[in-house]
Amino acid sequence: MVNFRLDGKIALVTGASYGIGMGMALALADAGAKIVFNDINAELVEKGLAEYKAQGVDAHGYVCDVTDEAGVNAMFKQIRTDVGIVDILINNAGIIKRIPMLEMTADDFRKVVDIHLSGSFLMAKAALPGMLEKGHGKIINICSMMSELGRETVSGYAAAKGGLKMLTKNICSEFGHANIQCNGIGPGYIATPQTAPLREKDADGNPHPFDKFILSKTPAGRWGVPEDLAGPAVFLAGDASNFVNGHILYVDGGILAYIGKQP
Ligand code: NAP
Ligand code: GCO
C-alpha cells in the first residue's frame, strides 16, 4: 500500500505566511503533518498564523531571517523545545529583483543569492543533525524555471535558483546513505504576489504583455496556482518518495517541454 500520509511528522516551511509556501504547508497539514513556518518579520508571521487558523490548521510561526545563521540556529533550538525535531524542511523563502544586469548592483545580486542559496544551505545545515538523529529526513528546495532557463533582468535570481538545484543534488549525495532525501520542486509561473507585476492589466484593461507571453509558453494555457504544488510537495515529503533523491520535479504546466506557440 502506498503511503502518502504524514501523520506524526513535523514540517518546517520557510517564508510560508502566504503564497506557494502556505499552499504547500496546508497540503502537508491535510496529510497529517504538524506545521511550523517562519517569515522575515512579525507582521507577516501574525498574518500567516491567522490564515492558518482560519484554514483549521494549528501552525507554529517564528520570525527568522533565513540568512542569519545565529537566528536560524536559535529558531531550530526553539522549535525542538516547542514542537520537536523537524522531519521535513521546505526551503521556500525568497525574493526576486527584476533589474537588467548592467544596472544591477553587486549588493542586489548578493542579496538575492544570499536568501535563496545561502539561506537554504543554513536551514538545511541546521535541520540535518536532527534528521540524522531520527534516522530519516526530507528536504525540499523550491527551485524555478530559472534553475534551467535564463531571461532578461533576473541574473541574480537565475544564478541563485541554478545554484539551488546543485545544492539539492549535493545534499542528496552527501546524506542519501542516512535515509535523507533532498529533492527540488521547480514551479512554473504561479499567480502569487511575487508575479503580480507581470500580470497587471493596463489602464484599458488589456493583459500585460508578459502575461500573454507566459500563456503562449505554457501548454496548460494558464498560470499555476499555489494549490498546484500541493500534490508534489506531499509526495516528496512522504514515504512514497523514499527512493527519489536529488531530483527536481518541475511543476510548470509543460513549459520546459515546449518550444512555444507557433506563429
Ligand atoms: P514570495 O514573495 O517569494 O514568498 C516568499 C516569502 O519569503 C515571503 O513571505 C517573503 O517575505 C519571505 N522572505 C523573503 N526573504 C526572507 C528571508 N530572508 N527570510 C525569511 N523569509 C523571507 O512568493 P512566492 O511566489 O510564494 O514564492 C515562494 C518561493 O517560490 C520563492 O522561493 C520563489 O522564488 C519560488 N518560485 C515562485 C514562482 C512564482 O511564479 N511565484 C515560481 C517558481 C519559484 P516578504 O514578503 O517580506 O518578501
Ligand atoms: C520572472 C518570474 C519567475 C518566476 C518563477 C519561474 O520574473 O521571470 O518571477 O522567475 O517567479 O521562478 O519559475
mmCIF file of C-alpha atoms in Angstrom, residues 107-238:
data_model
loop_
_atom_site.group_PDB
_atom_site.id
_atom_site.type_symbol
_atom_site.label_atom_id
_atom_site.label_comp_id
_atom_site.label_asym_id
_atom_site.label_seq_id
_atom_site.Cartn_x
_atom_site.Cartn_y
_atom_site.Cartn_z
ATOM 1 C CA ASP A 107 24.661 44.281 -3.363
ATOM 2 C CA ASP A 108 21.339 43.453 -5.029
ATOM 3 C CA PHE A 109 22.854 40.415 -6.736
ATOM 4 C CA ARG A 110 24.371 39.190 -3.473
ATOM 5 C CA LYS A 111 21.107 39.715 -1.578
ATOM 6 C CA VAL A 112 19.103 37.549 -3.980
ATOM 7 C CA VAL A 113 21.735 34.807 -3.986
ATOM 8 C CA ASP A 114 22.098 35.015 -0.220
ATOM 9 C CA ILE A 115 18.411 34.471 0.536
ATOM 10 C CA HIS A 116 17.740 31.629 -1.916
ATOM 11 C CA LEU A 117 21.065 29.857 -1.792
ATOM 12 C CA SER A 118 22.933 30.635 1.451
ATOM 13 C CA GLY A 119 19.592 30.686 3.304
ATOM 14 C CA SER A 120 18.724 27.184 2.060
ATOM 15 C CA PHE A 121 22.221 25.980 2.976
ATOM 16 C CA LEU A 122 21.925 27.388 6.508
ATOM 17 C CA MET A 123 18.435 25.967 7.024
ATOM 18 C CA ALA A 124 19.455 22.524 5.750
ATOM 19 C CA LYS A 125 22.625 22.580 7.858
ATOM 20 C CA ALA A 126 20.535 23.318 10.942
ATOM 21 C CA ALA A 127 17.929 20.656 10.107
ATOM 22 C CA LEU A 128 20.289 17.802 9.223
ATOM 23 C CA PRO A 129 21.588 16.914 12.733
ATOM 24 C CA GLY A 130 18.004 16.272 13.933
ATOM 25 C CA MET A 131 17.265 14.240 10.801
ATOM 26 C CA LEU A 132 20.416 12.148 11.343
ATOM 27 C CA GLU A 133 19.326 11.614 14.961
ATOM 28 C CA LYS A 134 15.886 10.435 13.830
ATOM 29 C CA GLY A 135 17.240 8.263 11.019
ATOM 30 C CA HIS A 136 15.173 9.922 8.298
ATOM 31 C CA GLY A 137 14.540 13.299 6.744
ATOM 32 C CA LYS A 138 13.139 15.137 3.738
ATOM 33 C CA ILE A 139 14.492 18.397 2.386
ATOM 34 C CA ILE A 140 12.624 20.055 -0.478
ATOM 35 C CA ASN A 141 14.197 23.076 -2.150
ATOM 36 C CA ILE A 142 11.913 25.356 -4.131
ATOM 37 C CA CYS A 143 13.703 25.866 -7.430
ATOM 38 C CA SER A 144 12.311 27.583 -10.533
ATOM 39 C CA MET A 145 12.111 27.647 -14.321
ATOM 40 C CA MET A 146 15.215 29.773 -13.782
ATOM 41 C CA SER A 147 17.032 26.662 -12.476
ATOM 42 C CA GLU A 148 17.098 25.716 -16.189
ATOM 43 C CA LEU A 149 16.377 28.834 -18.247
ATOM 44 C CA GLY A 150 17.591 32.398 -18.299
ATOM 45 C CA ARG A 151 15.736 35.545 -19.168
ATOM 46 C CA GLU A 152 16.408 39.286 -19.295
ATOM 47 C CA THR A 153 16.544 41.067 -15.881
ATOM 48 C CA VAL A 154 16.792 38.106 -13.494
ATOM 49 C CA SER A 155 20.542 37.347 -13.383
ATOM 50 C CA GLY A 156 20.718 37.117 -9.577
ATOM 51 C CA TYR A 157 17.568 35.017 -9.318
ATOM 52 C CA ALA A 158 18.636 32.605 -12.093
ATOM 53 C CA ALA A 159 22.114 32.249 -10.575
ATOM 54 C CA ALA A 160 20.551 31.524 -7.177
ATOM 55 C CA LYS A 161 17.971 29.041 -8.460
ATOM 56 C CA GLY A 162 20.535 27.253 -10.654
ATOM 57 C CA GLY A 163 22.769 27.015 -7.597
ATOM 58 C CA LEU A 164 19.893 25.709 -5.506
ATOM 59 C CA LYS A 165 19.401 22.872 -7.985
ATOM 60 C CA MET A 166 23.029 21.842 -7.457
ATOM 61 C CA LEU A 167 22.829 22.259 -3.656
ATOM 62 C CA THR A 168 19.891 19.833 -3.845
ATOM 63 C CA LYS A 169 21.996 17.254 -5.701
ATOM 64 C CA ASN A 170 24.860 17.755 -3.304
ATOM 65 C CA ILE A 171 22.764 17.246 -0.155
ATOM 66 C CA CYS A 172 21.387 14.079 -1.784
ATOM 67 C CA SER A 173 24.940 12.894 -2.499
ATOM 68 C CA GLU A 174 26.187 13.590 0.996
ATOM 69 C CA PHE A 175 23.233 12.330 3.070
ATOM 70 C CA GLY A 176 21.450 9.746 0.924
ATOM 71 C CA HIS A 177 23.247 6.986 2.854
ATOM 72 C CA ALA A 178 21.498 8.208 6.032
ATOM 73 C CA ASN A 179 17.975 7.824 4.630
ATOM 74 C CA ILE A 180 17.680 11.537 3.974
ATOM 75 C CA GLN A 181 16.132 12.588 0.666
ATOM 76 C CA CYS A 182 16.746 16.036 -0.767
ATOM 77 C CA ASN A 183 14.720 16.956 -3.840
ATOM 78 C CA GLY A 184 13.604 20.145 -5.536
ATOM 79 C CA ILE A 185 10.295 21.413 -6.836
ATOM 80 C CA GLY A 186 10.567 23.745 -9.812
ATOM 81 C CA PRO A 187 7.320 25.693 -10.088
ATOM 82 C CA GLY A 188 6.411 27.246 -13.421
ATOM 83 C CA TYR A 189 4.753 30.665 -13.471
ATOM 84 C CA ILE A 190 2.474 30.757 -10.441
ATOM 85 C CA ALA A 191 -0.023 33.518 -9.616
ATOM 86 C CA THR A 192 1.254 34.939 -6.292
ATOM 87 C CA PRO A 193 2.196 38.461 -5.112
ATOM 88 C CA GLN A 194 5.739 37.780 -6.415
ATOM 89 C CA THR A 195 4.470 37.591 -10.009
ATOM 90 C CA ALA A 196 1.646 40.150 -9.659
ATOM 91 C CA PRO A 197 3.637 42.869 -11.508
ATOM 92 C CA LEU A 198 3.866 40.516 -14.519
ATOM 93 C CA ARG A 199 0.104 40.109 -14.640
ATOM 94 C CA GLU A 200 -1.057 43.705 -14.111
ATOM 95 C CA LYS A 201 -3.584 44.929 -16.671
ATOM 96 C CA ASP A 202 -3.069 48.332 -18.325
ATOM 97 C CA ALA A 203 -5.411 51.304 -17.872
ATOM 98 C CA ASP A 204 -7.690 49.961 -20.640
ATOM 99 C CA GLY A 205 -7.911 46.535 -19.010
ATOM 100 C CA ASN A 206 -5.634 44.819 -21.552
ATOM 101 C CA PRO A 207 -3.467 41.976 -20.235
ATOM 102 C CA HIS A 208 0.227 42.641 -19.517
ATOM 103 C CA PRO A 209 2.415 41.544 -22.494
ATOM 104 C CA PHE A 210 4.296 39.181 -20.142
ATOM 105 C CA ASP A 211 1.002 37.585 -19.149
ATOM 106 C CA LYS A 212 0.260 36.830 -22.830
ATOM 107 C CA PHE A 213 3.867 35.633 -23.300
ATOM 108 C CA ILE A 214 3.588 33.138 -20.420
ATOM 109 C CA LEU A 215 0.233 31.807 -21.616
ATOM 110 C CA SER A 216 1.752 31.230 -25.067
ATOM 111 C CA LYS A 217 4.705 29.366 -23.498
ATOM 112 C CA THR A 218 2.582 27.129 -21.225
ATOM 113 C CA PRO A 219 0.900 24.103 -22.833
ATOM 114 C CA ALA A 220 -1.609 24.089 -19.962
ATOM 115 C CA GLY A 221 -2.676 27.539 -21.170
ATOM 116 C CA ARG A 222 -2.896 29.099 -17.710
ATOM 117 C CA TRP A 223 -0.818 30.403 -14.806
ATOM 118 C CA GLY A 224 -0.333 27.954 -11.968
ATOM 119 C CA VAL A 225 -1.829 28.473 -8.510
ATOM 120 C CA PRO A 226 -0.223 27.565 -5.152
ATOM 121 C CA GLU A 227 -2.548 24.518 -4.900
ATOM 122 C CA ASP A 228 -0.786 23.062 -7.983
ATOM 123 C CA LEU A 229 2.252 22.483 -5.748
ATOM 124 C CA ALA A 230 0.239 20.597 -3.101
ATOM 125 C CA GLY A 231 0.437 17.069 -4.528
ATOM 126 C CA PRO A 232 4.143 17.267 -5.485
ATOM 127 C CA ALA A 233 5.016 18.609 -2.003
ATOM 128 C CA VAL A 234 3.099 15.838 -0.218
ATOM 129 C CA PHE A 235 4.701 13.208 -2.478
ATOM 130 C CA LEU A 236 8.260 14.457 -1.878
ATOM 131 C CA ALA A 237 7.637 14.898 1.881
ATOM 132 C CA GLY A 238 6.441 11.358 2.500
#
